[in-house]
Coordinates of C-alpha atoms in Angstrom, one line a residue:
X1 CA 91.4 108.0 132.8
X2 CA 95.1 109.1 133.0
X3 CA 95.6 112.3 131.7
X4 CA 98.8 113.5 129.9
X5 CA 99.9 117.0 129.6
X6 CA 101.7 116.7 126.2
X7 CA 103.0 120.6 126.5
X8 CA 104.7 119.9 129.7
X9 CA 106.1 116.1 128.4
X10 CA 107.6 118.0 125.4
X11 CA 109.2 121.0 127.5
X12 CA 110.6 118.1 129.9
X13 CA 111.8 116.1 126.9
X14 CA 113.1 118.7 125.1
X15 CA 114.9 119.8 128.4
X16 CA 116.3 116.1 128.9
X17 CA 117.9 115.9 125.6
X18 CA 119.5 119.5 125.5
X19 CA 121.1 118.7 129.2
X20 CA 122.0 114.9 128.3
X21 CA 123.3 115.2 124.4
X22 CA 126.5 115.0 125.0
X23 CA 126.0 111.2 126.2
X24 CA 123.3 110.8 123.6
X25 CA 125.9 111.4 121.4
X26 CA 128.2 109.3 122.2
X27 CA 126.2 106.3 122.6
X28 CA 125.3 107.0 118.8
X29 CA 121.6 108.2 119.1
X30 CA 121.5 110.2 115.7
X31 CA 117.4 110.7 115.8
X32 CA 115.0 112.0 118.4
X33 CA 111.2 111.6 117.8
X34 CA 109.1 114.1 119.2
X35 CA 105.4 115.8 119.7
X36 CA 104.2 117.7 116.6
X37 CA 104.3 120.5 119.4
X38 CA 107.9 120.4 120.0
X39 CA 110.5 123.4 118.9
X40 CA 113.8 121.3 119.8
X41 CA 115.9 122.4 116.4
X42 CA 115.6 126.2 117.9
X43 CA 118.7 127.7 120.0
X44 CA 118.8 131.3 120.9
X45 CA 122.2 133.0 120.2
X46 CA 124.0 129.9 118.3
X47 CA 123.2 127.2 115.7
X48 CA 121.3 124.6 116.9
X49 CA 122.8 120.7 117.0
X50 CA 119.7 119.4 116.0
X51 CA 118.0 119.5 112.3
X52 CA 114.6 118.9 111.4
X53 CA 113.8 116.1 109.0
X54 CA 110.5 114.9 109.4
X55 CA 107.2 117.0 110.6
X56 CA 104.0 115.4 110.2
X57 CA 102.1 113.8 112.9
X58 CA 105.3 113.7 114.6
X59 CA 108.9 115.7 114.1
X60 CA 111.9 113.2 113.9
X61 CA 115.1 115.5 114.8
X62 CA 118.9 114.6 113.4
X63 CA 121.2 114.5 116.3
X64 CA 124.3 117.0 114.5
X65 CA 126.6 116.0 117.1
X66 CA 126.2 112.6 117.4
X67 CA 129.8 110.8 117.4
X68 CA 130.5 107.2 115.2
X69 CA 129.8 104.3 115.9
X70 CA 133.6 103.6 116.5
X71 CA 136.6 106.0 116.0
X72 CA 140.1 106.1 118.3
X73 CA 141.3 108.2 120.6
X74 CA 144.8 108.8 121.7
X75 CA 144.6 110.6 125.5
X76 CA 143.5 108.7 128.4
X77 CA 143.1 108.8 132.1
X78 CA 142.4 106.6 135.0
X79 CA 139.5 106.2 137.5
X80 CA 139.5 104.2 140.3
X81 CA 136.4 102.5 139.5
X82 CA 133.3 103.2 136.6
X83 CA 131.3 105.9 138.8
X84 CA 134.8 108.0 139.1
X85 CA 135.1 107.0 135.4
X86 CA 131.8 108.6 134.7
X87 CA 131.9 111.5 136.8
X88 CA 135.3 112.2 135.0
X89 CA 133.5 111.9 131.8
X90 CA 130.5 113.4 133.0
X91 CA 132.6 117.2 132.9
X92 CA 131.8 119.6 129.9
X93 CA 135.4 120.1 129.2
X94 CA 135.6 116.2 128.3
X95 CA 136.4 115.8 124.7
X96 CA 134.8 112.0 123.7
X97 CA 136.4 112.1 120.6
X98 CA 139.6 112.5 121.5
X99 CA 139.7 111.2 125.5
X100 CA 138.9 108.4 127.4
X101 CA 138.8 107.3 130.7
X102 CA 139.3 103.9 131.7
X103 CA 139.8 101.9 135.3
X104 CA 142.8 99.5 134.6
X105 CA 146.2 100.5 133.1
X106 CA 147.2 100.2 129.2
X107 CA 150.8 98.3 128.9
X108 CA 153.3 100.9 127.7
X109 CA 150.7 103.7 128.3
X110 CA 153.1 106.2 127.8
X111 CA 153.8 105.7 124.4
X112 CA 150.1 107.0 123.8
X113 CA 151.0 109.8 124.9
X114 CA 149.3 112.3 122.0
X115 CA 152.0 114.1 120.0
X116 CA 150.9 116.1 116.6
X117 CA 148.1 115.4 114.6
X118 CA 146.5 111.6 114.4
X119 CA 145.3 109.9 111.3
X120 CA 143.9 106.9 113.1
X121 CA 140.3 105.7 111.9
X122 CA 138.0 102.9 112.3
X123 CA 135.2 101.6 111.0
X124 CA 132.2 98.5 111.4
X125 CA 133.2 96.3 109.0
X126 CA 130.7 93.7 110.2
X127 CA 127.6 94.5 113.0
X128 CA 125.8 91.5 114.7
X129 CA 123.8 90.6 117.6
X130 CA 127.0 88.5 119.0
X131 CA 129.4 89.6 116.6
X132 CA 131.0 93.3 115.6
X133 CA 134.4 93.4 113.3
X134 CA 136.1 96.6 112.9
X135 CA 139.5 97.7 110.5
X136 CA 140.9 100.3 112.1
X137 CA 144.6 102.0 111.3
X138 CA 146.4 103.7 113.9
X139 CA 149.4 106.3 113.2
X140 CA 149.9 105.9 116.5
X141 CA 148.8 103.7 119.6
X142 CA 145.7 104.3 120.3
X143 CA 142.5 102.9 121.9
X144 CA 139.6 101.8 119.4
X145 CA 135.9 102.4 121.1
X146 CA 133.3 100.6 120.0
X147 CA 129.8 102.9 121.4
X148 CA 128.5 99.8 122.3
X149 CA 128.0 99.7 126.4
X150 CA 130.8 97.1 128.1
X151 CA 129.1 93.8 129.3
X152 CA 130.2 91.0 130.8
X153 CA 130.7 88.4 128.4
X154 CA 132.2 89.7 125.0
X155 CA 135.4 88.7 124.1
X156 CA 137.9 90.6 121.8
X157 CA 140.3 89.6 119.0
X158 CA 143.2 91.9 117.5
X159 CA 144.5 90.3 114.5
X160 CA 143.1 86.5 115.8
X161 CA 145.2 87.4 119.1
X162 CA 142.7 87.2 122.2
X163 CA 142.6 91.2 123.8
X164 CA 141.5 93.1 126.5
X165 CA 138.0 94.8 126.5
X166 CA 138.9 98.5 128.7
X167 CA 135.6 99.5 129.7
X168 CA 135.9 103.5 128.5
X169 CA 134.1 106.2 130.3
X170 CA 132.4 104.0 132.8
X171 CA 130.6 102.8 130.3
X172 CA 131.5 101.9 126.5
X173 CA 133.9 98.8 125.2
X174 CA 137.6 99.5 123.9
X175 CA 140.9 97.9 123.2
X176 CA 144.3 99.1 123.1
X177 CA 145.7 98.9 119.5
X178 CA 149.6 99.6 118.9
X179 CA 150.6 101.4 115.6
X180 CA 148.9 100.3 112.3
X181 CA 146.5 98.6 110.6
X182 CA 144.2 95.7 112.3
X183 CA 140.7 93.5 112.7
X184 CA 139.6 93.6 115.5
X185 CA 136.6 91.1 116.4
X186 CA 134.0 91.3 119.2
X187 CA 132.3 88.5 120.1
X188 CA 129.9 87.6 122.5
X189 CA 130.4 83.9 124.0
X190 CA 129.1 84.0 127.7
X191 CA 130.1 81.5 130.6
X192 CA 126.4 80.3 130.4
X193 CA 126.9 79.5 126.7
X194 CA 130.5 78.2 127.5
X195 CA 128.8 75.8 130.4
X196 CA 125.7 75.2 127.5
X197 CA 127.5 73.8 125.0
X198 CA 129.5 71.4 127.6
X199 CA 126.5 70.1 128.4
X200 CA 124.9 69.1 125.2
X201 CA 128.4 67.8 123.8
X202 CA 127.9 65.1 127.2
X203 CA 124.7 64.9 126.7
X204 CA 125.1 63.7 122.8
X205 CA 128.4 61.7 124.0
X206 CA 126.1 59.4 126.8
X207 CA 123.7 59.7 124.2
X208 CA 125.9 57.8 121.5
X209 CA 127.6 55.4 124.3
X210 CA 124.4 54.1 125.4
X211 CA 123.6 53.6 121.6
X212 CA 126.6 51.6 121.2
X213 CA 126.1 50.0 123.8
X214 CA 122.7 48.4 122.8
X215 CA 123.6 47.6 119.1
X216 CA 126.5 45.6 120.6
X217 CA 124.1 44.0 123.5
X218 CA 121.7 42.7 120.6
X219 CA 124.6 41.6 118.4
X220 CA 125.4 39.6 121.0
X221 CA 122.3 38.1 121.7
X222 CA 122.2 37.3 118.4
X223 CA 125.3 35.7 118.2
X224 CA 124.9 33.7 120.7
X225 CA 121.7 32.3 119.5

């Protein structure tokens, strides 16, 4: 029988998610669930990022740094490709909520250059499996991350104008917004849904054509009788 040492799993765990929280953060994980054992919420010389909310059988932990869901940031670098993007990230002086780092140029980059204070937001207006709207104002240009991660097949919309997805930090989805206010629409249409639908639209069409066909063969039999 496999035995578990659930002392040492905790220890390990709770290890894992001190080192790591800065990317469980910004992928939006808000709750850990852990061993009745574990002591995650306590920090020596500081307040801790975590709170307690839940200790029965189990103790369910609120992530205190955990970033939104969305939000825009203003400052932005380049990596050559996603690991340099990540490793760039990856440094403890990386602010996510107000940096990025992304692999392919922004038009007119320079003019997001961050000066003074921003009063950009966003929020989900809308959250599906193949579907995610945001509203987000900008003061300034900016880039709007969505902490979902960047995957080959989403499409983006700003203001029904087809946009470029930056994949942000290695990792996450973004677009570049200009000043103001917008809807922005993520959807998720695949070239294997693209090549899908083709198919069953000629299917239905050969489908219809040979129908036609043999109502008109019989009508003419008919007639002819």
């Amino acid at each position: 029988m496999l035995s578990i040492d659930v002392n040492k799993f905790t220890q390990e765990a709770e290890k894992d998610i001190r080192a790591q929280l800065r990317f469980y953060s910004v992928l939006g994980v808000k709750y850990f669930v852990m061993p009745s054992s574990s002591h995650l919420q306590i920090k020596e010389g500081g307040a801790s990022n975590f709170r307690l909310v839940y200790d029965q059988e189990v103790k369910i932990y609120e992530n205190l740094k955990v970033l939104p869901r969305t939000f825009v940031v203003h400052e932005t670098e380049r990596a050559n490709n996603y690991e340099e993007a990540q490793t760039l990230a990856g440094h403890q002086n990386f602010d996510f909520r107000k940096q990025a780092v992304l692999e392919d140029m922004i038009p007119n980059a320079a003019s997001m250059a961050h000066e003074g204070p921003s009063d950009s937001h966003s929020k989900i207006v809308h959250y599906g499996a193949r579907k995610v709207e945001l509203k987000v104002e900008t003061s300034q240009p900016g880039l709007a991350i969505l902490t979902d991660v960047y995957y080959p097949g989403w499409q983006a919309e700003v203001n029904g104008e087809p946009a470029k997805i930056y994949r942000v930090n290695g990792l996450l989805r973004g677009v570049w917004l200009p000043e103001g206010e917008h809807q922005v629409i993520f959807s998720y249409w695949p070239p294997s849904f693209q090549i899908g639908f083709a198919l069953a639209a000629i299917s239905s069409l050969i489908c219809l054509l040979l129908v036609m066909v043999s109502v008109f063969g019989r009508k003419r039999v008919v007639s002819q009788v």
